[in-house]
mmCIF file of C-alpha atoms and ligand atoms in Angstrom:
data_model
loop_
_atom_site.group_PDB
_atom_site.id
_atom_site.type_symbol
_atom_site.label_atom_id
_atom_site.label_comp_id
_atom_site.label_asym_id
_atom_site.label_seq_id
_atom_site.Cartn_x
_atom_site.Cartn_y
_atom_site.Cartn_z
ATOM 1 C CA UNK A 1 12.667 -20.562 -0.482
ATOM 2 C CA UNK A 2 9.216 -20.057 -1.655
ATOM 3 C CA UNK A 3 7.188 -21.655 1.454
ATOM 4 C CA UNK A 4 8.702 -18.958 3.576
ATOM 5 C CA UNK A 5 6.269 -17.043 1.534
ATOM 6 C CA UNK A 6 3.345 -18.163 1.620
ATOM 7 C CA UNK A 7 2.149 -17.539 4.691
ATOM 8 C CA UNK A 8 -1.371 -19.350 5.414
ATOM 9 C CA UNK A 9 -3.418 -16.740 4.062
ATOM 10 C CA UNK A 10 -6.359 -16.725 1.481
ATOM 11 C CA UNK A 11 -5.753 -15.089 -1.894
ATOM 12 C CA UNK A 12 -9.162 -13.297 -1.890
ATOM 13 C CA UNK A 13 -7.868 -10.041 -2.929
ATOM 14 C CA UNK A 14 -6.240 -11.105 -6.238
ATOM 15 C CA UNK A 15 -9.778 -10.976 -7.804
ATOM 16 C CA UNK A 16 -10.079 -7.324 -6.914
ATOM 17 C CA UNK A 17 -6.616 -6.024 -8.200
ATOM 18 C CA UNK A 18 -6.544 -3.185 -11.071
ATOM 19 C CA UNK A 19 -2.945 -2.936 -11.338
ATOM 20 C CA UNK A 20 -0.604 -4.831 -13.409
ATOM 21 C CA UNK A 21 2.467 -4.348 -11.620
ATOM 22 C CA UNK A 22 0.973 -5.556 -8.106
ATOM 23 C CA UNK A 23 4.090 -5.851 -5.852
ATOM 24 C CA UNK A 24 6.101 -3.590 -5.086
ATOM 25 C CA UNK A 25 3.933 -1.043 -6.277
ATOM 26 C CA UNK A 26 3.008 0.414 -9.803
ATOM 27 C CA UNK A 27 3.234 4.057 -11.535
ATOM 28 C CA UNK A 28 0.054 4.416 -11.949
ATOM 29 C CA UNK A 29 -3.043 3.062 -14.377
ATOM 30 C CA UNK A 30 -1.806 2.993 -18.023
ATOM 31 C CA UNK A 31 -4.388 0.842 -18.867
ATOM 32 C CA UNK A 32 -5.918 3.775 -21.125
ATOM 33 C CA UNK A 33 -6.228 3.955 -24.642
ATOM 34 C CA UNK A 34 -8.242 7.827 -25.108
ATOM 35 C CA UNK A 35 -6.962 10.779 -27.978
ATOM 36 C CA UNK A 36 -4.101 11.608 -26.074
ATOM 37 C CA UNK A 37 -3.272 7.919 -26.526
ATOM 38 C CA UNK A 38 -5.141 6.466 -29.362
ATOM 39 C CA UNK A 39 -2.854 3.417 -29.657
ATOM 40 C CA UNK A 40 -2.849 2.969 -25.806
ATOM 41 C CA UNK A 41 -0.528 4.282 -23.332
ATOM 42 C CA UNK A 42 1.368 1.530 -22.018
ATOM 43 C CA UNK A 43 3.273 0.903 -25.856
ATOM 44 C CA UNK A 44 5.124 4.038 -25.106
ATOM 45 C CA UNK A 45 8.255 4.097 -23.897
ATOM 46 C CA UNK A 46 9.894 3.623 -21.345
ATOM 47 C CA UNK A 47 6.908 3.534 -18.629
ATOM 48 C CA UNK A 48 3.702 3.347 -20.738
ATOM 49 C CA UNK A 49 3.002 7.209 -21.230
ATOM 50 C CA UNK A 50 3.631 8.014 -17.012
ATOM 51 C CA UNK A 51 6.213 10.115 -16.153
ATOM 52 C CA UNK A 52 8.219 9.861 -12.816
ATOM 53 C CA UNK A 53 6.289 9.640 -9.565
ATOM 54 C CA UNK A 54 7.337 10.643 -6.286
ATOM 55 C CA UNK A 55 5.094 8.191 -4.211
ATOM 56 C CA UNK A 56 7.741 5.861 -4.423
ATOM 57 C CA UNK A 57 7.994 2.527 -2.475
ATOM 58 C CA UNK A 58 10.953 0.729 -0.657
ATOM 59 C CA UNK A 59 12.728 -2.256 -2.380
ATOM 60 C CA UNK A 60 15.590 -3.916 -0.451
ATOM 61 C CA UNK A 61 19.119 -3.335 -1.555
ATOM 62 C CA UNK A 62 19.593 -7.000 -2.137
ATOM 63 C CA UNK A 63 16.823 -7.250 -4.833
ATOM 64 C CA UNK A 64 13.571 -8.323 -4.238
ATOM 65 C CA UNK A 65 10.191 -9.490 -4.878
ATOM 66 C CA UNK A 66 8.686 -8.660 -8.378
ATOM 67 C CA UNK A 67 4.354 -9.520 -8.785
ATOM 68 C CA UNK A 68 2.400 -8.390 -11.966
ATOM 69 C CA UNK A 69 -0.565 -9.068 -13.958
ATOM 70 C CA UNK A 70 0.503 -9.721 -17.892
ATOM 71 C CA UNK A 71 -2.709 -11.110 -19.472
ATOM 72 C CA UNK A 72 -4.728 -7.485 -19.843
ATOM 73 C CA UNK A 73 -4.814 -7.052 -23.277
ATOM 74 C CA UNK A 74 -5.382 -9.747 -25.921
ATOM 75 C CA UNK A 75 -2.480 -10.957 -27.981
ATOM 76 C CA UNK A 76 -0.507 -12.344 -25.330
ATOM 77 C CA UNK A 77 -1.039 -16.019 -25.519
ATOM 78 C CA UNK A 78 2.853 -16.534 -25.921
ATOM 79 C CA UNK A 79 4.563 -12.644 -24.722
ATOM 80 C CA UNK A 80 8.262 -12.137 -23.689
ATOM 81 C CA UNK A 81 9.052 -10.581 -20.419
ATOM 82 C CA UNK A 82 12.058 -8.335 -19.325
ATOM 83 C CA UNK A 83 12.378 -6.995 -16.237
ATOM 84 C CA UNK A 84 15.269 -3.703 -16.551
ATOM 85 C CA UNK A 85 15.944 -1.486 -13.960
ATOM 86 C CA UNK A 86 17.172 2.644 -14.403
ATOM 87 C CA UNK A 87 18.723 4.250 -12.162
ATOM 88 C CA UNK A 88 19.575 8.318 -12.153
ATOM 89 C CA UNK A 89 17.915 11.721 -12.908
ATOM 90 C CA UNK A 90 18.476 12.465 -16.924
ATOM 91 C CA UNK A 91 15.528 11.646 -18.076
ATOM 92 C CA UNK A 92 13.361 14.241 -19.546
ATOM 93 C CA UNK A 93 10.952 13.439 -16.462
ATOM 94 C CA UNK A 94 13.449 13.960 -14.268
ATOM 95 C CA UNK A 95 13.743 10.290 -14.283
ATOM 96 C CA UNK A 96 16.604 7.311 -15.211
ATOM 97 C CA UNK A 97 17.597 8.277 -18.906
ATOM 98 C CA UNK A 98 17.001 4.784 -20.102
ATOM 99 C CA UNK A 99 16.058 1.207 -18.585
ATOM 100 C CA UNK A 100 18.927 -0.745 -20.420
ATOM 101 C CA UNK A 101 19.937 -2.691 -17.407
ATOM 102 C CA UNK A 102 18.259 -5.975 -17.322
ATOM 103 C CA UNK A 103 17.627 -7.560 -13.978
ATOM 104 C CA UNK A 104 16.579 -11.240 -15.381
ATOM 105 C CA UNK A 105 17.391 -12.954 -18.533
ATOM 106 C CA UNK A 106 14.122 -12.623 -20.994
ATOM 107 C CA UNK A 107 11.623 -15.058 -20.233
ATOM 108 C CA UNK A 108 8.637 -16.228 -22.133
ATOM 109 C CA UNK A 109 4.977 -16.492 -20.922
ATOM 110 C CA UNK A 110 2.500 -18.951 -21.875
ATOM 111 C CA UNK A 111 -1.229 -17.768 -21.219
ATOM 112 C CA UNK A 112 -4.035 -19.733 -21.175
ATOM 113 C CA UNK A 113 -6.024 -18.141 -24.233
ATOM 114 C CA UNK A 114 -5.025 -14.890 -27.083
ATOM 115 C CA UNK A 115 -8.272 -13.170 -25.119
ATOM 116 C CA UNK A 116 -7.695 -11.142 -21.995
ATOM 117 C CA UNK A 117 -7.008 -13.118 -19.219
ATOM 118 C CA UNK A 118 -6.531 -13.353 -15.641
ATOM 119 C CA UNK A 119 -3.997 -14.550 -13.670
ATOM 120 C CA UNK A 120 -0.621 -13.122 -11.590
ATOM 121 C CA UNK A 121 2.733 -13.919 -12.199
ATOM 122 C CA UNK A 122 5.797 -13.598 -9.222
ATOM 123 C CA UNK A 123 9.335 -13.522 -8.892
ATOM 124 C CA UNK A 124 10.508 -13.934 -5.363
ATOM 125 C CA UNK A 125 13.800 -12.700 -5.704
ATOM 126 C CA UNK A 126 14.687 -10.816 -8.566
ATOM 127 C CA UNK A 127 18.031 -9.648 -8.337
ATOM 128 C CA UNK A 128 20.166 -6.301 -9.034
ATOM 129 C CA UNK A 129 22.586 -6.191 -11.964
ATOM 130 C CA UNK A 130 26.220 -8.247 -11.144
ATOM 131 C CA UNK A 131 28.002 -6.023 -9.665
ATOM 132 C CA UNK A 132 25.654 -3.171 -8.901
ATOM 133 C CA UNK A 133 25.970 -1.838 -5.149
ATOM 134 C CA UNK A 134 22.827 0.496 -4.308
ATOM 135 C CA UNK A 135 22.682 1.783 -0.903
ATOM 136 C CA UNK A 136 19.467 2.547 1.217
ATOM 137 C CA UNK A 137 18.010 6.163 -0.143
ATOM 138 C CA UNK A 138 18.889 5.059 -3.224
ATOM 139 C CA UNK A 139 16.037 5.633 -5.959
ATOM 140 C CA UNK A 140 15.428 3.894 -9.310
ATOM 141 C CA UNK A 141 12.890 2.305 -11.258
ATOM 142 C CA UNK A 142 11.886 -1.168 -11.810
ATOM 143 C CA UNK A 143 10.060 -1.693 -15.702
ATOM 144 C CA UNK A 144 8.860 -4.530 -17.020
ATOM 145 C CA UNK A 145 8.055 -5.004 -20.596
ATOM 146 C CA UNK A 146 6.227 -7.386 -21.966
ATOM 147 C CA UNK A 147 6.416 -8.076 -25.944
ATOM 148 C CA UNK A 148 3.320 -9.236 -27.622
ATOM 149 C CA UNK A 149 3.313 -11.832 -29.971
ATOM 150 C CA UNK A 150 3.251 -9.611 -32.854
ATOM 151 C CA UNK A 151 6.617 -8.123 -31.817
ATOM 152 C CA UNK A 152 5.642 -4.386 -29.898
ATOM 153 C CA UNK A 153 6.101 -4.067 -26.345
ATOM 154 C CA UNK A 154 4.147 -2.941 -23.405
ATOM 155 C CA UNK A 155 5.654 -0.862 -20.831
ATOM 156 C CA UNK A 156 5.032 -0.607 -17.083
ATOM 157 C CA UNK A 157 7.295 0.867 -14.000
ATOM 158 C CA UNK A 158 7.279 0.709 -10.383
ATOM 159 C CA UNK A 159 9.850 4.162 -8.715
ATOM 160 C CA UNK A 160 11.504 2.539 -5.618
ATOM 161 C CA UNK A 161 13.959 3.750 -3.307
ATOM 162 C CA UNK A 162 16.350 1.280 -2.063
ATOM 163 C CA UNK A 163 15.834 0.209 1.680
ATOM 164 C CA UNK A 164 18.137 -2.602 3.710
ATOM 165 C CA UNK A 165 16.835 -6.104 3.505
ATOM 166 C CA UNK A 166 14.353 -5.968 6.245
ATOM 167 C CA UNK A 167 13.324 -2.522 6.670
ATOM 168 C CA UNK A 168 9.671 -2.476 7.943
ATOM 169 C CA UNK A 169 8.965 0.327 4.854
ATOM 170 C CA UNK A 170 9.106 -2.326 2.582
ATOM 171 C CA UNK A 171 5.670 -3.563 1.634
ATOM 172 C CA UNK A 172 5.417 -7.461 2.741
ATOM 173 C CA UNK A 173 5.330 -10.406 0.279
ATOM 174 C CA UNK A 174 2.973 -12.846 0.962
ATOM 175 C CA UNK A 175 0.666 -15.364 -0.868
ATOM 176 C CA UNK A 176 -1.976 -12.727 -1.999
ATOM 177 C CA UNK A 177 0.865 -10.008 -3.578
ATOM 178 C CA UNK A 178 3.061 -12.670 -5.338
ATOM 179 C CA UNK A 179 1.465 -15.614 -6.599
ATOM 180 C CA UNK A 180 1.911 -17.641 -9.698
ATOM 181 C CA UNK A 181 -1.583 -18.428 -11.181
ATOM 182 C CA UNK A 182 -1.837 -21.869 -12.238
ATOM 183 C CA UNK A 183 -3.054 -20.965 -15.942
ATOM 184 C CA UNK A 184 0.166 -19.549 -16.798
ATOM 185 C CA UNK A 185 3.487 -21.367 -17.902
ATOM 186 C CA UNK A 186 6.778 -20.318 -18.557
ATOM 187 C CA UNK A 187 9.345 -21.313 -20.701
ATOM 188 C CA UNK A 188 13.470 -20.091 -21.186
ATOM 189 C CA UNK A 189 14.254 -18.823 -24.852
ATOM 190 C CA UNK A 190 16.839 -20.181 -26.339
ATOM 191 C CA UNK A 191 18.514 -19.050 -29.829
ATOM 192 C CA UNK A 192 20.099 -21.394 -32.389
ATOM 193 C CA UNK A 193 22.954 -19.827 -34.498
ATOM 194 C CA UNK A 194 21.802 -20.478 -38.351
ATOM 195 C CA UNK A 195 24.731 -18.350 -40.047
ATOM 196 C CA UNK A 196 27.779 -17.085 -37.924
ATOM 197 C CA UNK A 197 29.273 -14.032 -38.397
ATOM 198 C CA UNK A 198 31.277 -13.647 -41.445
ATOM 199 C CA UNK A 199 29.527 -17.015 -42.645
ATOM 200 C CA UNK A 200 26.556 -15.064 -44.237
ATOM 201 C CA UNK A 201 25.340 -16.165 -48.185
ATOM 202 C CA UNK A 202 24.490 -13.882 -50.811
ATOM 203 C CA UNK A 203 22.568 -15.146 -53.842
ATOM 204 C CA UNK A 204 23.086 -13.788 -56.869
ATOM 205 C CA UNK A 205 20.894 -10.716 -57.614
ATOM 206 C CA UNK A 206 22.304 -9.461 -60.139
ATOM 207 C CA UNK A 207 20.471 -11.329 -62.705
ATOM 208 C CA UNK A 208 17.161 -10.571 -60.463
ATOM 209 C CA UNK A 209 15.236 -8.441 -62.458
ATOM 210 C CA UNK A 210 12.324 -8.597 -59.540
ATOM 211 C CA UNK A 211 14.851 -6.086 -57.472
ATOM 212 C CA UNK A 212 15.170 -3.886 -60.007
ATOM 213 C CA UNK A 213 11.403 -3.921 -60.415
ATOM 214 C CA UNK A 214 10.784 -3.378 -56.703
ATOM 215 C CA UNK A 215 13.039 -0.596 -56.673
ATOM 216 C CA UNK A 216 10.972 0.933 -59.050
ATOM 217 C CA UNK A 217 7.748 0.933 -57.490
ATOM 218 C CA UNK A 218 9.299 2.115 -54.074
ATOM 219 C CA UNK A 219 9.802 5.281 -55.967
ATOM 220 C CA UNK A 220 6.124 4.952 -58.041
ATOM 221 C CA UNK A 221 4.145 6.715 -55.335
ATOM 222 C CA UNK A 222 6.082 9.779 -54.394
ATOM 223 C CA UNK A 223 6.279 10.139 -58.357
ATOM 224 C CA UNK A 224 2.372 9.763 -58.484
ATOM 225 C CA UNK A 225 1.898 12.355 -55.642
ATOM 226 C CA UNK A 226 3.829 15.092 -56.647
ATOM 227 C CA UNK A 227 2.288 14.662 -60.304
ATOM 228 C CA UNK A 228 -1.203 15.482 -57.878
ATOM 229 C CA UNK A 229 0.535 18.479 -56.251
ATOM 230 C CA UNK A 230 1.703 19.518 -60.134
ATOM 231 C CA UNK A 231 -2.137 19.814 -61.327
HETATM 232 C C1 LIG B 301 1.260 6.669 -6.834
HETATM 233 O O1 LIG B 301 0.133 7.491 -7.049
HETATM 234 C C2 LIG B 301 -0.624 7.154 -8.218
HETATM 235 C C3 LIG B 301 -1.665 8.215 -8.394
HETATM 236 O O2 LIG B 301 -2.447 8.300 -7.262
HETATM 237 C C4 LIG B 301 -1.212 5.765 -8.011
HETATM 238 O O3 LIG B 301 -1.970 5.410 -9.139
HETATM 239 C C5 LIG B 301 -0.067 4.786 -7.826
HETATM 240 O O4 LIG B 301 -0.595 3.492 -7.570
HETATM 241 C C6 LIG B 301 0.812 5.201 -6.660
HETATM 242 N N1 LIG B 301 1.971 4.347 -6.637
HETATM 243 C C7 LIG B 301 2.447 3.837 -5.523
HETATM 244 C C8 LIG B 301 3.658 3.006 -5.659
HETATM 245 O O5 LIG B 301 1.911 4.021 -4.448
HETATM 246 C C1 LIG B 302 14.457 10.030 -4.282
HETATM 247 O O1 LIG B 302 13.208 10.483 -4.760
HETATM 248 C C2 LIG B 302 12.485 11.278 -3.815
HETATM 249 C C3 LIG B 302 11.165 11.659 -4.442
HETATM 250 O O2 LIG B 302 10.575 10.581 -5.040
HETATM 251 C C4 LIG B 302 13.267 12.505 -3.453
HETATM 252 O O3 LIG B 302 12.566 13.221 -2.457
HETATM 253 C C5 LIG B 302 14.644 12.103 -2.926
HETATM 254 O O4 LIG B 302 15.406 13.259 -2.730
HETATM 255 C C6 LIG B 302 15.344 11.213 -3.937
HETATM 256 N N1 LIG B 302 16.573 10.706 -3.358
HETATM 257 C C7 LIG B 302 17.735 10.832 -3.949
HETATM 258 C C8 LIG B 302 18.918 10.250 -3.232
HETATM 259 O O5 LIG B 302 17.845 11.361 -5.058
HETATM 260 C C1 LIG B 303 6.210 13.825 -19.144
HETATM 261 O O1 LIG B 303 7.355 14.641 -19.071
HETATM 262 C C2 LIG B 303 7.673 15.240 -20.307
HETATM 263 C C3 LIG B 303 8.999 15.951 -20.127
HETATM 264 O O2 LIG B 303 8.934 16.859 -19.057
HETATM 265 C C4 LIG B 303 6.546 16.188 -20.710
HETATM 266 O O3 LIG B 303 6.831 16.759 -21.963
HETATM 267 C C5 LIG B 303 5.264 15.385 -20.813
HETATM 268 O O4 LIG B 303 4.185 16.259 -21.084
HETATM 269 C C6 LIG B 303 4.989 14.643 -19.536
HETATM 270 N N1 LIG B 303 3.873 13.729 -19.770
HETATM 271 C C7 LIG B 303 2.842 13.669 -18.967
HETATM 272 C C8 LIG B 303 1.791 12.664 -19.330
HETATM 273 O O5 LIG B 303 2.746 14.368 -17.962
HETATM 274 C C1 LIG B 304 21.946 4.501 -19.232
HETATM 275 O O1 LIG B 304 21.816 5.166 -18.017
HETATM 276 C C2 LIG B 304 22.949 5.003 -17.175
HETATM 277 C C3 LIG B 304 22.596 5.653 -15.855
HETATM 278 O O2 LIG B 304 22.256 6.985 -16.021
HETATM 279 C C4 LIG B 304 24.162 5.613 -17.829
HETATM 280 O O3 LIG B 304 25.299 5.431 -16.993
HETATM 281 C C5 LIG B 304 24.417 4.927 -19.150
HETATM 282 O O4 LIG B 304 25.466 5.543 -19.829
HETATM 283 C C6 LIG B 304 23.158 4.998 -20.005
HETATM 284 N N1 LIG B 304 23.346 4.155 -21.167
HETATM 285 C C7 LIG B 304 23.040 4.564 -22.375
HETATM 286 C C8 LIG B 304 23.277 3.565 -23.477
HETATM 287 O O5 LIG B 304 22.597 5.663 -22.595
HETATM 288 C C1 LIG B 305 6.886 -18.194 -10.656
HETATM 289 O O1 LIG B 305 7.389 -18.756 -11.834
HETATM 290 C C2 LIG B 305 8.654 -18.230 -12.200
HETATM 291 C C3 LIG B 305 9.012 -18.805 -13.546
HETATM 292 O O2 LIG B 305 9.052 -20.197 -13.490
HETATM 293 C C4 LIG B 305 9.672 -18.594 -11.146
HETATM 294 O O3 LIG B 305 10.934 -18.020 -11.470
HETATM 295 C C5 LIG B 305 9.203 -18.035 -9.806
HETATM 296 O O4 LIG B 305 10.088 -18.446 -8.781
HETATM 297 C C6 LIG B 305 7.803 -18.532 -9.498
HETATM 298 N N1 LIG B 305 7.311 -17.842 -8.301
HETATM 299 C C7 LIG B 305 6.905 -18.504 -7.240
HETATM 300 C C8 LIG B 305 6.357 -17.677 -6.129
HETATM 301 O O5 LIG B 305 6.977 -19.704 -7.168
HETATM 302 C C1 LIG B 306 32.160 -8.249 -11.430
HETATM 303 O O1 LIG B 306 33.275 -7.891 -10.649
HETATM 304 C C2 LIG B 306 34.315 -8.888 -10.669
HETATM 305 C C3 LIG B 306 35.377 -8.450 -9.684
HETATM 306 O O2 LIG B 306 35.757 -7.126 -9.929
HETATM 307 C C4 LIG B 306 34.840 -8.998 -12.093
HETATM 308 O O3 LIG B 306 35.842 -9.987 -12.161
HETATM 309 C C5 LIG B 306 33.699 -9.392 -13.023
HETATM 310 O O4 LIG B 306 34.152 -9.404 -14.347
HETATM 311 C C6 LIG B 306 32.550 -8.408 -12.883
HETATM 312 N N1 LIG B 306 31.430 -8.914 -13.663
HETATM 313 C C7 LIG B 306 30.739 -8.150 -14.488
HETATM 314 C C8 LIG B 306 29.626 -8.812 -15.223
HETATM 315 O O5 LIG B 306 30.959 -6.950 -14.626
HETATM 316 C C1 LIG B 307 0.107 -9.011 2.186
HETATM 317 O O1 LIG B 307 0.962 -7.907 2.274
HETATM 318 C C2 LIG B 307 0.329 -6.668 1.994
HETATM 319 C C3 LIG B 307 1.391 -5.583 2.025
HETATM 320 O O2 LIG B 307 2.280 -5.785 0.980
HETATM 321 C C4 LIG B 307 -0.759 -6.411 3.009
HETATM 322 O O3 LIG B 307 -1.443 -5.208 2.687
HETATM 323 C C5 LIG B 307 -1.757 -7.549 3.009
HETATM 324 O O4 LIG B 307 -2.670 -7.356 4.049
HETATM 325 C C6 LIG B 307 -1.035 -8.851 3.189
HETATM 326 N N1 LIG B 307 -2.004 -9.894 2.976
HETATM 327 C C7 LIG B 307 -2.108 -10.908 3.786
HETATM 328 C C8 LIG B 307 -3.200 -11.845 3.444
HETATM 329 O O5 LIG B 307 -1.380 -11.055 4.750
#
């Protein structure tokens, strides 16, 4: 499947990208961190601080190709990807009212360093929910969200509408908008049940006097402060 894409082209324009989400298209730059967003704008959900655009691109009805940048920011030498997909208008923006549809099961990234760091990651065919039928004219919006390693999440959106497979409107894929670098890895996530439901162990606390104790000081420093308001 993937030859098909790569047509005999050069890559040279990789280098030159500012965008994260590089295929189909991308909101906009959320790469800011300023007063308005002093923790940075792409931790906010559900599209990293941009509202709904209206320069939207097409996206074929079938599902489709998926290209983004991930390594931006330090912290992501291991990061979890989702890719989720809204649909609708009841949003606050005007926009899907939440992204809880998930296009791909999670995936993990392995970068090449914790620093910033180049590099492009794409999925060829990235496919609509099972079951979902979207028809051309359709609009929605693509987010992916990557998790850093300490556990918060990036956000990032592309608005589509929905086009039939084919549909000269929808941008081409090639070797230069979806590439996998070759300093990036992947790996699946897997979970290992430790305690099934209703199997769960309590120790004995009530013995502990450390809980009691911790109790306590959860309460010490609203205590101490109103005793400041009080002089
Ligand atoms: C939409 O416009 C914004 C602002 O000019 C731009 O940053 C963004 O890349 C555009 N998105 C698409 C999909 O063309
Ligand atoms: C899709 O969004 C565009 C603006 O981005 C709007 O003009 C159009 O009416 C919308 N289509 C539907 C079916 O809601
Ligand atoms: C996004 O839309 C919300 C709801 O309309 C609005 O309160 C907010 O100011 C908008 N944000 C930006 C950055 O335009
Ligand atoms: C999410 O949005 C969809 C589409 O608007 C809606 O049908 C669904 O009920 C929403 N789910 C939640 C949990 O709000
Ligand atoms: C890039 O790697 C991902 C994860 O292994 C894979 O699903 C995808 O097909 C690859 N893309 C290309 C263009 O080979
Ligand atoms: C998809 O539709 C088929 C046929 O109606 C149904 O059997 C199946 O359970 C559905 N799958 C999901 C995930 O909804
Ligand atoms: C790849 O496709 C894009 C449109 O998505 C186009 O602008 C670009 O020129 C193409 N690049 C090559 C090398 O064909």
């Amino acid at each position: 499947m993937l030859p098909s894409l790569f047509l005999a082209t050069t890559a040279a324009t990789l280098a030159t990208a500012h965008t994260v989400i590089t295929y189909p298209g991308w909101r906009g730059n959320n790469l800011h961190t300023n007063e308005a967003w002093p923790y940075g704008m792409q931790w906010q959900y559900p599209c990293g601080g941009i509202n709904l655009t209206t320069n939207r691109t097409y996206w074929p009805t079938t599902g489709g190709a998926l290209a983004f940048q991930p390594g931006w920011f330090q912290g992501h030498q291991n990061a979890l990807l989702y890719v989720n997909i809204g649909v609708g208008s009841d949003g606050p923006d005007g926009g899907p009212i939440n992204m809880s549809n998930p296009l791909l099961p999670p995936f993990q990234l392995l970068g090449p360093s914790n620093g910033p760091f180049p590099g492009t990651v794409c999925l060829p065919q990235v496919p609509l929910p099972v079951n979902w039928t979207m028809n051309p004219g359709d609009n929605a919006t693509l987010q992916i969200v990557e998790i850093a390693m300490h556990g918060a999440s990036l956000f990032s959106c592309v608005d589509i509408t929905f086009a039939a497979p084919g549909d000269p409107r929808i941008p081409e894929v090639n070797e230069s908008n979806c590439l996998n670098s070759s300093d990036l890895g992947f790996a699946n996530i897997y979970s290992v049940t430790t305690t099934p439901i209703g199997a769960a162990a309590n120790m004995n606390v009530n013995g502990a006097s450390s809980f009691r104790v911790a109790a306590w000081l959860g309460y010490l420093p609203v205590l101490v402060g109103a005793a400041w308001l009080l002089i």
